[in-house]
mmCIF file of C-alpha atoms in Angstrom:
data_model
loop_
_atom_site.group_PDB
_atom_site.id
_atom_site.type_symbol
_atom_site.label_atom_id
_atom_site.label_comp_id
_atom_site.label_asym_id
_atom_site.label_seq_id
_atom_site.Cartn_x
_atom_site.Cartn_y
_atom_site.Cartn_z
ATOM 1 C CA UNK A 1 -32.576 -9.642 -24.615
ATOM 2 C CA UNK A 2 -33.074 -6.966 -21.997
ATOM 3 C CA UNK A 3 -31.079 -7.284 -18.771
ATOM 4 C CA UNK A 4 -28.409 -9.951 -18.982
ATOM 5 C CA UNK A 5 -26.938 -11.542 -15.859
ATOM 6 C CA UNK A 6 -23.525 -13.157 -16.143
ATOM 7 C CA UNK A 7 -20.948 -14.819 -13.912
ATOM 8 C CA UNK A 8 -17.693 -12.965 -13.314
ATOM 9 C CA UNK A 9 -14.407 -14.894 -13.222
ATOM 10 C CA UNK A 10 -11.003 -13.466 -12.428
ATOM 11 C CA UNK A 11 -7.365 -14.496 -12.858
ATOM 12 C CA UNK A 12 -5.518 -12.821 -9.937
ATOM 13 C CA UNK A 13 -1.976 -13.473 -11.193
ATOM 14 C CA UNK A 14 -2.767 -12.238 -14.718
ATOM 15 C CA UNK A 15 -4.053 -8.977 -13.263
ATOM 16 C CA UNK A 16 -1.217 -8.487 -10.772
ATOM 17 C CA UNK A 17 0.427 -5.154 -11.707
ATOM 18 C CA UNK A 18 3.628 -6.275 -9.983
ATOM 19 C CA UNK A 19 3.918 -9.491 -11.990
ATOM 20 C CA UNK A 20 7.105 -9.742 -14.116
ATOM 21 C CA UNK A 21 6.211 -9.014 -17.735
ATOM 22 C CA UNK A 22 2.933 -7.361 -16.807
ATOM 23 C CA UNK A 23 1.429 -5.034 -19.391
ATOM 24 C CA UNK A 24 -1.943 -4.320 -21.076
ATOM 25 C CA UNK A 25 -1.468 -6.975 -23.787
ATOM 26 C CA UNK A 26 -0.203 -9.597 -21.329
ATOM 27 C CA UNK A 27 -3.041 -8.807 -18.889
ATOM 28 C CA UNK A 28 -5.684 -9.225 -21.573
ATOM 29 C CA UNK A 29 -4.165 -12.416 -22.986
ATOM 30 C CA UNK A 30 -3.683 -14.178 -19.663
ATOM 31 C CA UNK A 31 -6.742 -12.610 -18.067
ATOM 32 C CA UNK A 32 -9.031 -14.004 -20.795
ATOM 33 C CA UNK A 33 -8.108 -17.649 -20.130
ATOM 34 C CA UNK A 34 -11.121 -19.160 -18.392
ATOM 35 C CA UNK A 35 -10.133 -22.162 -16.323
ATOM 36 C CA UNK A 36 -12.765 -22.844 -13.660
ATOM 37 C CA UNK A 37 -11.939 -25.275 -10.816
ATOM 38 C CA UNK A 38 -14.187 -27.871 -12.498
ATOM 39 C CA UNK A 39 -12.372 -27.416 -15.834
ATOM 40 C CA UNK A 40 -9.015 -27.713 -14.093
ATOM 41 C CA UNK A 41 -10.050 -30.927 -12.300
ATOM 42 C CA UNK A 42 -11.204 -32.392 -15.627
ATOM 43 C CA UNK A 43 -7.931 -31.480 -17.355
ATOM 44 C CA UNK A 44 -9.786 -29.163 -19.750
ATOM 45 C CA UNK A 45 -7.466 -26.162 -19.335
ATOM 46 C CA UNK A 46 -4.383 -25.323 -21.328
ATOM 47 C CA UNK A 47 -0.935 -26.179 -20.020
ATOM 48 C CA UNK A 48 0.175 -23.721 -17.348
ATOM 49 C CA UNK A 49 -3.150 -21.900 -17.205
ATOM 50 C CA UNK A 50 -4.032 -20.124 -13.978
ATOM 51 C CA UNK A 51 -7.154 -21.448 -12.214
ATOM 52 C CA UNK A 52 -9.823 -18.759 -12.438
ATOM 53 C CA UNK A 53 -11.768 -17.670 -9.362
ATOM 54 C CA UNK A 54 -15.417 -16.607 -9.425
ATOM 55 C CA UNK A 55 -15.807 -13.158 -7.871
ATOM 56 C CA UNK A 56 -19.506 -12.370 -8.348
ATOM 57 C CA UNK A 57 -22.056 -11.451 -10.998
ATOM 58 C CA UNK A 58 -22.786 -8.554 -13.319
ATOM 59 C CA UNK A 59 -25.983 -7.182 -14.807
ATOM 60 C CA UNK A 60 -25.803 -5.739 -18.329
ATOM 61 C CA UNK A 61 -28.740 -3.433 -19.063
ATOM 62 C CA UNK A 62 -30.383 -2.897 -22.440
ATOM 63 C CA UNK A 63 -28.470 -5.787 -23.960
ATOM 64 C CA UNK A 64 -29.270 -6.363 -27.621
ATOM 65 C CA UNK A 65 -27.940 -8.820 -30.186
ATOM 66 C CA UNK A 66 -28.007 -7.830 -33.858
ATOM 67 C CA UNK A 67 -26.033 -8.815 -36.916
ATOM 68 C CA UNK A 68 -22.419 -7.737 -36.667
ATOM 69 C CA UNK A 69 -22.636 -6.230 -33.173
ATOM 70 C CA UNK A 70 -23.410 -7.041 -29.580
ATOM 71 C CA UNK A 71 -24.312 -4.142 -27.319
ATOM 72 C CA UNK A 72 -26.948 -1.759 -26.122
ATOM 73 C CA UNK A 73 -29.172 -0.125 -28.735
ATOM 74 C CA UNK A 74 -27.869 3.410 -28.236
ATOM 75 C CA UNK A 75 -24.373 3.071 -26.759
ATOM 76 C CA UNK A 76 -21.217 1.455 -28.113
ATOM 77 C CA UNK A 77 -20.469 0.210 -24.568
ATOM 78 C CA UNK A 78 -22.758 -1.516 -22.124
ATOM 79 C CA UNK A 79 -24.145 -0.038 -18.931
ATOM 80 C CA UNK A 80 -23.578 -2.535 -16.171
ATOM 81 C CA UNK A 81 -23.525 -3.039 -12.427
ATOM 82 C CA UNK A 82 -21.092 -5.408 -10.722
ATOM 83 C CA UNK A 83 -21.836 -7.366 -7.556
ATOM 84 C CA UNK A 84 -18.711 -8.704 -5.899
ATOM 85 C CA UNK A 85 -18.825 -11.583 -3.488
ATOM 86 C CA UNK A 86 -17.142 -11.209 -0.098
ATOM 87 C CA UNK A 87 -13.847 -13.019 -0.660
ATOM 88 C CA UNK A 88 -10.127 -12.374 -0.620
ATOM 89 C CA UNK A 89 -10.035 -12.327 -4.419
ATOM 90 C CA UNK A 90 -12.887 -9.813 -4.575
ATOM 91 C CA UNK A 91 -10.914 -7.685 -2.134
ATOM 92 C CA UNK A 92 -7.975 -7.745 -4.536
ATOM 93 C CA UNK A 93 -10.213 -6.644 -7.377
ATOM 94 C CA UNK A 94 -11.644 -3.759 -5.353
ATOM 95 C CA UNK A 95 -8.214 -2.802 -4.062
ATOM 96 C CA UNK A 96 -6.612 -2.768 -7.473
ATOM 97 C CA UNK A 97 -9.538 -0.721 -8.805
ATOM 98 C CA UNK A 98 -9.147 1.797 -5.965
ATOM 99 C CA UNK A 99 -5.416 1.948 -6.699
ATOM 100 C CA UNK A 100 -6.297 2.944 -10.304
ATOM 101 C CA UNK A 101 -5.069 -0.232 -11.986
ATOM 102 C CA UNK A 102 -6.868 -1.503 -15.120
ATOM 103 C CA UNK A 103 -8.119 -5.089 -14.967
ATOM 104 C CA UNK A 104 -9.501 -7.816 -17.227
ATOM 105 C CA UNK A 105 -12.453 -9.845 -15.978
ATOM 106 C CA UNK A 106 -14.053 -12.811 -17.711
ATOM 107 C CA UNK A 107 -17.832 -12.794 -18.102
ATOM 108 C CA UNK A 108 -19.729 -16.045 -18.677
ATOM 109 C CA UNK A 109 -23.435 -16.145 -19.332
ATOM 110 C CA UNK A 110 -26.249 -15.609 -19.525
ATOM 111 C CA UNK A 111 -27.429 -17.264 -16.331
ATOM 112 C CA UNK A 112 -30.918 -15.684 -16.244
ATOM 113 C CA UNK A 113 -32.355 -16.729 -19.630
ATOM 114 C CA UNK A 114 -33.613 -19.921 -21.200
ATOM 115 C CA UNK A 115 -31.734 -23.128 -20.391
ATOM 116 C CA UNK A 116 -30.494 -23.561 -23.948
ATOM 117 C CA UNK A 117 -28.714 -20.196 -23.662
ATOM 118 C CA UNK A 118 -27.126 -20.956 -20.303
ATOM 119 C CA UNK A 119 -23.446 -19.915 -20.329
ATOM 120 C CA UNK A 120 -23.153 -19.996 -24.121
ATOM 121 C CA UNK A 121 -21.308 -16.665 -24.292
ATOM 122 C CA UNK A 122 -17.913 -15.798 -22.877
ATOM 123 C CA UNK A 123 -16.544 -12.270 -22.997
ATOM 124 C CA UNK A 124 -13.784 -10.138 -21.553
ATOM 125 C CA UNK A 125 -14.749 -7.105 -19.487
ATOM 126 C CA UNK A 126 -12.255 -4.224 -19.306
ATOM 127 C CA UNK A 127 -12.446 -2.568 -15.885
ATOM 128 C CA UNK A 128 -10.901 0.890 -15.706
ATOM 129 C CA UNK A 129 -9.280 2.016 -12.485
ATOM 130 C CA UNK A 130 -10.939 4.451 -10.113
ATOM 131 C CA UNK A 131 -10.815 8.086 -11.302
ATOM 132 C CA UNK A 132 -9.536 9.100 -7.830
ATOM 133 C CA UNK A 133 -7.044 7.418 -5.498
ATOM 134 C CA UNK A 134 -8.170 6.045 -2.152
ATOM 135 C CA UNK A 135 -5.040 7.109 -0.256
ATOM 136 C CA UNK A 136 -3.858 10.526 -1.356
ATOM 137 C CA UNK A 137 -0.962 11.272 1.003
ATOM 138 C CA UNK A 138 0.581 11.017 4.457
ATOM 139 C CA UNK A 139 1.780 13.677 6.849
ATOM 140 C CA UNK A 140 4.566 12.917 9.296
ATOM 141 C CA UNK A 141 5.870 15.549 11.710
ATOM 142 C CA UNK A 142 7.550 16.000 15.045
ATOM 143 C CA UNK A 143 4.091 15.977 16.654
ATOM 144 C CA UNK A 144 3.114 12.628 15.152
ATOM 145 C CA UNK A 145 6.392 10.680 15.082
ATOM 146 C CA UNK A 146 8.266 12.020 18.127
ATOM 147 C CA UNK A 147 5.702 13.323 20.613
ATOM 148 C CA UNK A 148 2.653 11.202 19.755
ATOM 149 C CA UNK A 149 -0.885 11.124 21.130
ATOM 150 C CA UNK A 150 -2.080 9.469 24.318
ATOM 151 C CA UNK A 151 -4.885 7.032 23.445
ATOM 152 C CA UNK A 152 -6.188 7.140 27.039
ATOM 153 C CA UNK A 153 -6.298 10.902 27.636
ATOM 154 C CA UNK A 154 -6.597 12.287 24.106
ATOM 155 C CA UNK A 155 -3.690 14.646 24.777
ATOM 156 C CA UNK A 156 -0.120 14.851 23.558
ATOM 157 C CA UNK A 157 1.944 12.082 25.212
ATOM 158 C CA UNK A 158 3.655 12.939 28.461
ATOM 159 C CA UNK A 159 7.429 12.452 28.374
ATOM 160 C CA UNK A 160 7.157 9.820 31.144
ATOM 161 C CA UNK A 161 4.231 7.992 29.504
ATOM 162 C CA UNK A 162 5.763 6.779 26.256
ATOM 163 C CA UNK A 163 4.756 3.134 26.526
ATOM 164 C CA UNK A 164 3.278 1.620 23.375
ATOM 165 C CA UNK A 165 0.112 0.583 25.262
ATOM 166 C CA UNK A 166 -1.090 4.196 25.461
ATOM 167 C CA UNK A 167 1.275 6.497 23.504
ATOM 168 C CA UNK A 168 0.643 6.258 19.760
ATOM 169 C CA UNK A 169 3.225 7.580 17.287
ATOM 170 C CA UNK A 170 2.744 7.477 13.560
ATOM 171 C CA UNK A 171 1.362 9.610 10.747
ATOM 172 C CA UNK A 172 -1.742 11.383 9.554
ATOM 173 C CA UNK A 173 -3.058 9.733 6.398
ATOM 174 C CA UNK A 174 -5.310 11.474 3.889
ATOM 175 C CA UNK A 175 -7.861 9.409 1.981
ATOM 176 C CA UNK A 176 -10.587 10.129 -0.573
ATOM 177 C CA UNK A 177 -13.705 8.033 -1.076
ATOM 178 C CA UNK A 178 -13.662 6.653 -4.668
ATOM 179 C CA UNK A 179 -17.058 5.005 -4.213
ATOM 180 C CA UNK A 180 -20.393 6.737 -4.747
ATOM 181 C CA UNK A 181 -21.701 5.474 -1.441
ATOM 182 C CA UNK A 182 -21.041 5.893 2.254
ATOM 183 C CA UNK A 183 -18.712 3.370 3.816
ATOM 184 C CA UNK A 184 -16.209 2.966 6.638
ATOM 185 C CA UNK A 185 -12.719 1.500 6.822
ATOM 186 C CA UNK A 186 -11.470 -0.452 9.812
ATOM 187 C CA UNK A 187 -8.697 -2.944 10.659
ATOM 188 C CA UNK A 188 -6.200 -1.111 8.422
ATOM 189 C CA UNK A 189 -2.677 -2.473 8.250
ATOM 190 C CA UNK A 190 0.236 -1.935 5.899
ATOM 191 C CA UNK A 191 4.028 -1.755 5.839
ATOM 192 C CA UNK A 192 5.969 1.401 5.030
ATOM 193 C CA UNK A 193 9.354 1.460 3.347
ATOM 194 C CA UNK A 194 11.880 4.155 2.560
ATOM 195 C CA UNK A 195 12.633 4.657 -1.126
ATOM 196 C CA UNK A 196 16.259 3.671 -0.496
ATOM 197 C CA UNK A 197 18.197 1.742 2.134
ATOM 198 C CA UNK A 198 19.835 3.508 5.092
ATOM 199 C CA UNK A 199 22.938 2.428 7.020
ATOM 200 C CA UNK A 200 24.619 4.473 9.758
ATOM 201 C CA UNK A 201 26.367 4.639 13.108
ATOM 202 C CA UNK A 202 25.118 6.986 15.838
ATOM 203 C CA UNK A 203 25.824 8.077 19.400
ATOM 204 C CA UNK A 204 23.047 9.303 21.668
ATOM 205 C CA UNK A 205 23.998 12.109 24.029
ATOM 206 C CA UNK A 206 22.346 14.158 26.761
ATOM 207 C CA UNK A 207 23.425 17.328 28.547
ATOM 208 C CA UNK A 208 24.142 16.716 32.255
ATOM 209 C CA UNK A 209 25.282 19.705 34.347
ATOM 210 C CA UNK A 210 26.263 21.437 31.166
ATOM 211 C CA UNK A 211 28.472 18.566 29.999
ATOM 212 C CA UNK A 212 27.674 16.141 27.159
ATOM 213 C CA UNK A 213 27.156 12.582 28.336
ATOM 214 C CA UNK A 214 27.272 9.704 25.869
ATOM 215 C CA UNK A 215 24.406 7.308 26.630
ATOM 216 C CA UNK A 216 24.570 4.780 23.828
ATOM 217 C CA UNK A 217 26.379 4.015 20.585
ATOM 218 C CA UNK A 218 24.531 2.102 17.919
ATOM 219 C CA UNK A 219 25.346 0.695 14.491
ATOM 220 C CA UNK A 220 22.426 0.090 12.148
ATOM 221 C CA UNK A 221 22.658 -2.324 9.216
ATOM 222 C CA UNK A 222 21.196 -1.361 5.812
ATOM 223 C CA UNK A 223 17.415 -1.526 5.565
ATOM 224 C CA UNK A 224 14.597 0.212 3.734
ATOM 225 C CA UNK A 225 11.957 -0.989 6.231
ATOM 226 C CA UNK A 226 10.386 1.740 8.329
ATOM 227 C CA UNK A 227 7.246 0.693 10.191
ATOM 228 C CA UNK A 228 4.007 -1.305 10.153
ATOM 229 C CA UNK A 229 1.066 1.094 10.197
ATOM 230 C CA UNK A 230 -2.171 0.070 11.930
ATOM 231 C CA UNK A 231 -5.492 1.535 12.921
ATOM 232 C CA UNK A 232 -6.442 1.078 16.577
ATOM 233 C CA UNK A 233 -8.552 2.580 19.340
ATOM 234 C CA UNK A 234 -7.172 6.025 20.083
ATOM 235 C CA UNK A 235 -6.673 6.909 16.416
ATOM 236 C CA UNK A 236 -8.960 9.951 16.896
ATOM 237 C CA UNK A 237 -7.027 11.317 19.895
ATOM 238 C CA UNK A 238 -5.603 14.019 17.609
ATOM 239 C CA UNK A 239 -9.094 15.190 16.569
ATOM 240 C CA UNK A 240 -11.166 16.447 19.544
ATOM 241 C CA UNK A 241 -13.953 17.538 17.182
ATOM 242 C CA UNK A 242 -14.324 14.226 15.384
ATOM 243 C CA UNK A 243 -18.044 13.472 14.958
ATOM 244 C CA UNK A 244 -18.024 9.686 15.074
ATOM 245 C CA UNK A 245 -18.808 6.925 12.599
ATOM 246 C CA UNK A 246 -22.071 8.413 11.334
ATOM 247 C CA UNK A 247 -21.133 12.113 11.525
ATOM 248 C CA UNK A 248 -23.780 12.772 14.176
ATOM 249 C CA UNK A 249 -21.337 13.104 17.080
ATOM 250 C CA UNK A 250 -21.005 11.084 20.276
ATOM 251 C CA UNK A 251 -23.615 11.075 23.032
ATOM 252 C CA UNK A 252 -23.326 11.675 26.766
ATOM 253 C CA UNK A 253 -21.442 14.182 28.859
ATOM 254 C CA UNK A 254 -17.958 15.450 28.003
ATOM 255 C CA UNK A 255 -16.168 12.503 29.644
ATOM 256 C CA UNK A 256 -18.433 9.946 27.923
ATOM 257 C CA UNK A 257 -18.021 11.610 24.546
ATOM 258 C CA UNK A 258 -14.225 11.622 24.929
ATOM 259 C CA UNK A 259 -14.216 7.953 25.982
ATOM 260 C CA UNK A 260 -16.335 7.029 22.950
ATOM 261 C CA UNK A 261 -14.049 8.974 20.611
ATOM 262 C CA UNK A 262 -10.940 7.315 22.011
ATOM 263 C CA UNK A 263 -12.542 3.875 21.674
ATOM 264 C CA UNK A 264 -13.539 4.497 18.027
ATOM 265 C CA UNK A 265 -11.392 2.742 15.437
ATOM 266 C CA UNK A 266 -13.441 3.219 12.259
ATOM 267 C CA UNK A 267 -12.726 5.715 9.459
ATOM 268 C CA UNK A 268 -16.069 6.959 8.038
ATOM 269 C CA UNK A 269 -16.444 8.343 4.511
ATOM 270 C CA UNK A 270 -19.306 10.323 3.094
ATOM 271 C CA UNK A 271 -20.251 9.488 -0.529
ATOM 272 C CA UNK A 272 -17.346 10.380 -2.817
ATOM 273 C CA UNK A 273 -16.489 9.769 -6.424
ATOM 274 C CA UNK A 274 -14.648 11.841 -9.004
ATOM 275 C CA UNK A 275 -16.428 15.111 -8.198
ATOM 276 C CA UNK A 276 -17.770 14.175 -4.789
ATOM 277 C CA UNK A 277 -16.738 14.941 -1.243
ATOM 278 C CA UNK A 278 -15.383 12.296 1.059
ATOM 279 C CA UNK A 279 -11.821 13.409 1.890
ATOM 280 C CA UNK A 280 -10.834 12.281 5.418
ATOM 281 C CA UNK A 281 -7.602 12.620 7.467
ATOM 282 C CA UNK A 282 -6.998 9.948 10.075
ATOM 283 C CA UNK A 283 -4.154 8.758 12.324
ATOM 284 C CA UNK A 284 -2.348 5.438 12.000
ATOM 285 C CA UNK A 285 0.049 4.156 14.655
ATOM 286 C CA UNK A 286 3.500 2.991 13.559
ATOM 287 C CA UNK A 287 4.657 -0.340 15.006
ATOM 288 C CA UNK A 288 8.076 -1.952 14.502
ATOM 289 C CA UNK A 289 8.141 -4.419 11.630
ATOM 290 C CA UNK A 290 8.545 -7.969 12.943
ATOM 291 C CA UNK A 291 12.184 -9.057 12.775
ATOM 292 C CA UNK A 292 13.515 -5.670 11.718
ATOM 293 C CA UNK A 293 15.209 -4.956 15.060
ATOM 294 C CA UNK A 294 17.141 -8.239 14.820
ATOM 295 C CA UNK A 295 18.189 -7.447 11.235
ATOM 296 C CA UNK A 296 19.336 -3.865 11.831
ATOM 297 C CA UNK A 297 20.892 -3.614 15.315
ATOM 298 C CA UNK A 298 24.403 -4.933 14.762
ATOM 299 C CA UNK A 299 25.116 -5.162 18.500
ATOM 300 C CA UNK A 300 22.160 -7.524 18.952
ATOM 301 C CA UNK A 301 20.489 -5.273 21.516
ATOM 302 C CA UNK A 302 16.866 -5.164 20.408
ATOM 303 C CA UNK A 303 15.298 -3.879 23.618
ATOM 304 C CA UNK A 304 14.083 -0.359 24.420
ATOM 305 C CA UNK A 305 16.776 2.159 23.504
ATOM 306 C CA UNK A 306 16.200 4.982 26.021
ATOM 307 C CA UNK A 307 17.905 3.729 29.208
ATOM 308 C CA UNK A 308 16.328 0.340 28.523
ATOM 309 C CA UNK A 309 13.014 1.624 29.895
ATOM 310 C CA UNK A 310 9.965 0.828 27.769
ATOM 311 C CA UNK A 311 7.832 3.513 29.379
ATOM 312 C CA UNK A 312 10.281 6.181 28.137
ATOM 313 C CA UNK A 313 10.259 4.719 24.629
ATOM 314 C CA UNK A 314 9.540 1.100 23.667
ATOM 315 C CA UNK A 315 11.545 1.025 20.417
ATOM 316 C CA UNK A 316 14.993 -0.371 19.683
ATOM 317 C CA UNK A 317 17.773 2.097 18.948
ATOM 318 C CA UNK A 318 17.651 1.901 15.128
ATOM 319 C CA UNK A 319 13.876 2.296 15.082
ATOM 320 C CA UNK A 320 14.051 5.082 17.686
ATOM 321 C CA UNK A 321 16.742 7.006 15.824
ATOM 322 C CA UNK A 322 14.865 6.878 12.525
ATOM 323 C CA UNK A 323 11.797 8.337 14.196
ATOM 324 C CA UNK A 324 13.667 10.993 16.153
ATOM 325 C CA UNK A 325 15.854 12.059 13.244
ATOM 326 C CA UNK A 326 12.998 12.068 10.780
ATOM 327 C CA UNK A 327 10.710 13.994 13.146
ATOM 328 C CA UNK A 328 13.222 16.749 13.880
ATOM 329 C CA UNK A 329 14.292 17.063 10.229
ATOM 330 C CA UNK A 330 10.662 17.445 9.236
ATOM 331 C CA UNK A 331 9.747 19.933 11.948
ATOM 332 C CA UNK A 332 6.161 21.015 12.647
ATOM 333 C CA UNK A 333 3.867 20.214 9.728
ATOM 334 C CA UNK A 334 6.613 18.584 7.654
ATOM 335 C CA UNK A 335 5.624 16.266 4.847
ATOM 336 C CA UNK A 336 7.009 12.731 4.707
ATOM 337 C CA UNK A 337 6.828 10.858 1.416
ATOM 338 C CA UNK A 338 7.403 7.097 1.335
ATOM 339 C CA UNK A 339 6.518 4.015 -0.619
ATOM 340 C CA UNK A 340 4.112 1.441 0.760
ATOM 341 C CA UNK A 341 3.350 -2.187 0.065
ATOM 342 C CA UNK A 342 -0.051 -3.919 -0.155
ATOM 343 C CA UNK A 343 -2.574 -2.387 2.253
ATOM 344 C CA UNK A 344 -5.132 -4.622 3.933
ATOM 345 C CA UNK A 345 -8.289 -3.040 5.318
ATOM 346 C CA UNK A 346 -11.940 -3.884 5.745
ATOM 347 C CA UNK A 347 -14.682 -2.108 3.788
ATOM 348 C CA UNK A 348 -17.888 -3.182 5.491
ATOM 349 C CA UNK A 349 -17.375 -6.977 5.491
ATOM 350 C CA UNK A 350 -15.091 -7.087 2.434
ATOM 351 C CA UNK A 351 -11.341 -7.363 3.044
ATOM 352 C CA UNK A 352 -9.915 -4.923 0.543
ATOM 353 C CA UNK A 353 -6.308 -5.408 -0.570
ATOM 354 C CA UNK A 354 -5.006 -2.149 -1.971
ATOM 355 C CA UNK A 355 -1.839 -2.110 -4.070
ATOM 356 C CA UNK A 356 0.233 1.066 -4.315
#
């Protein structure tokens, strides 16, 4: 039959690795239930079946049908290429693949042969996870969490210029390209959580004329929420030798090159893969999680902690103390390990949802 083109359909809930009762057998059983929107509207699906979503097409090469077997003439498995459509569901497929989760995808075809063969065959495609992880680690230190980088000057933040509009504090993230092609990430956003909840009382003190002066007492309710990480212009302030989105460097004089670097908010990857290159460190700014200040500050004071002045530090006292304490405990070059939730980022025009 030569090259066979088929439709690809996907059941997002069946393939959700965080679904209660999820496992290989459950994924295959629920993931093989084809229930297109047309079938659902006609009442042709089983009771409680998930409505399948079309995610693209696949080409199977060297396809051959013979008695007792379906496959290529020389290989027990088929060589195929997958073309995903640009959709939220396709982003979930790509994200779960990059996060090394196995998936079950329904194939329906052929759609490129004679009319009497149109969509007569339905199969289940097993998609292995990527051999390498997309995000490989994060580095948090006193330099990144406490001092920060000025997105307007490209230098370490001045103590009197701590406002969130120009002083970025966060972490260095390491990533590896799992794809065998060049691409760039942008519009990255995800939430970071501690592996356990923290609850504490604290008093902030300064030394004035050799005497300790209590500035503020704070009581923080239990929470495991840490920060919302985002990419933004200024993310390359820490890397004066960054060579830009295409690796060719920025053009112009020194001031123009610096301005272009500080305006850049893309993370470029050279072709990667299991044995390829493509490892890139980049900086993500930590923002307070919406509503977390109201949940954690028992005194109800959710404004800037340091003397109430946002330009000294814009964060509430619980958020500020986590960052200060964590940064000084880590010290220069310290490694911070934490769990993360779903990560949303753009790969070219595809919104990729990456599940850790």
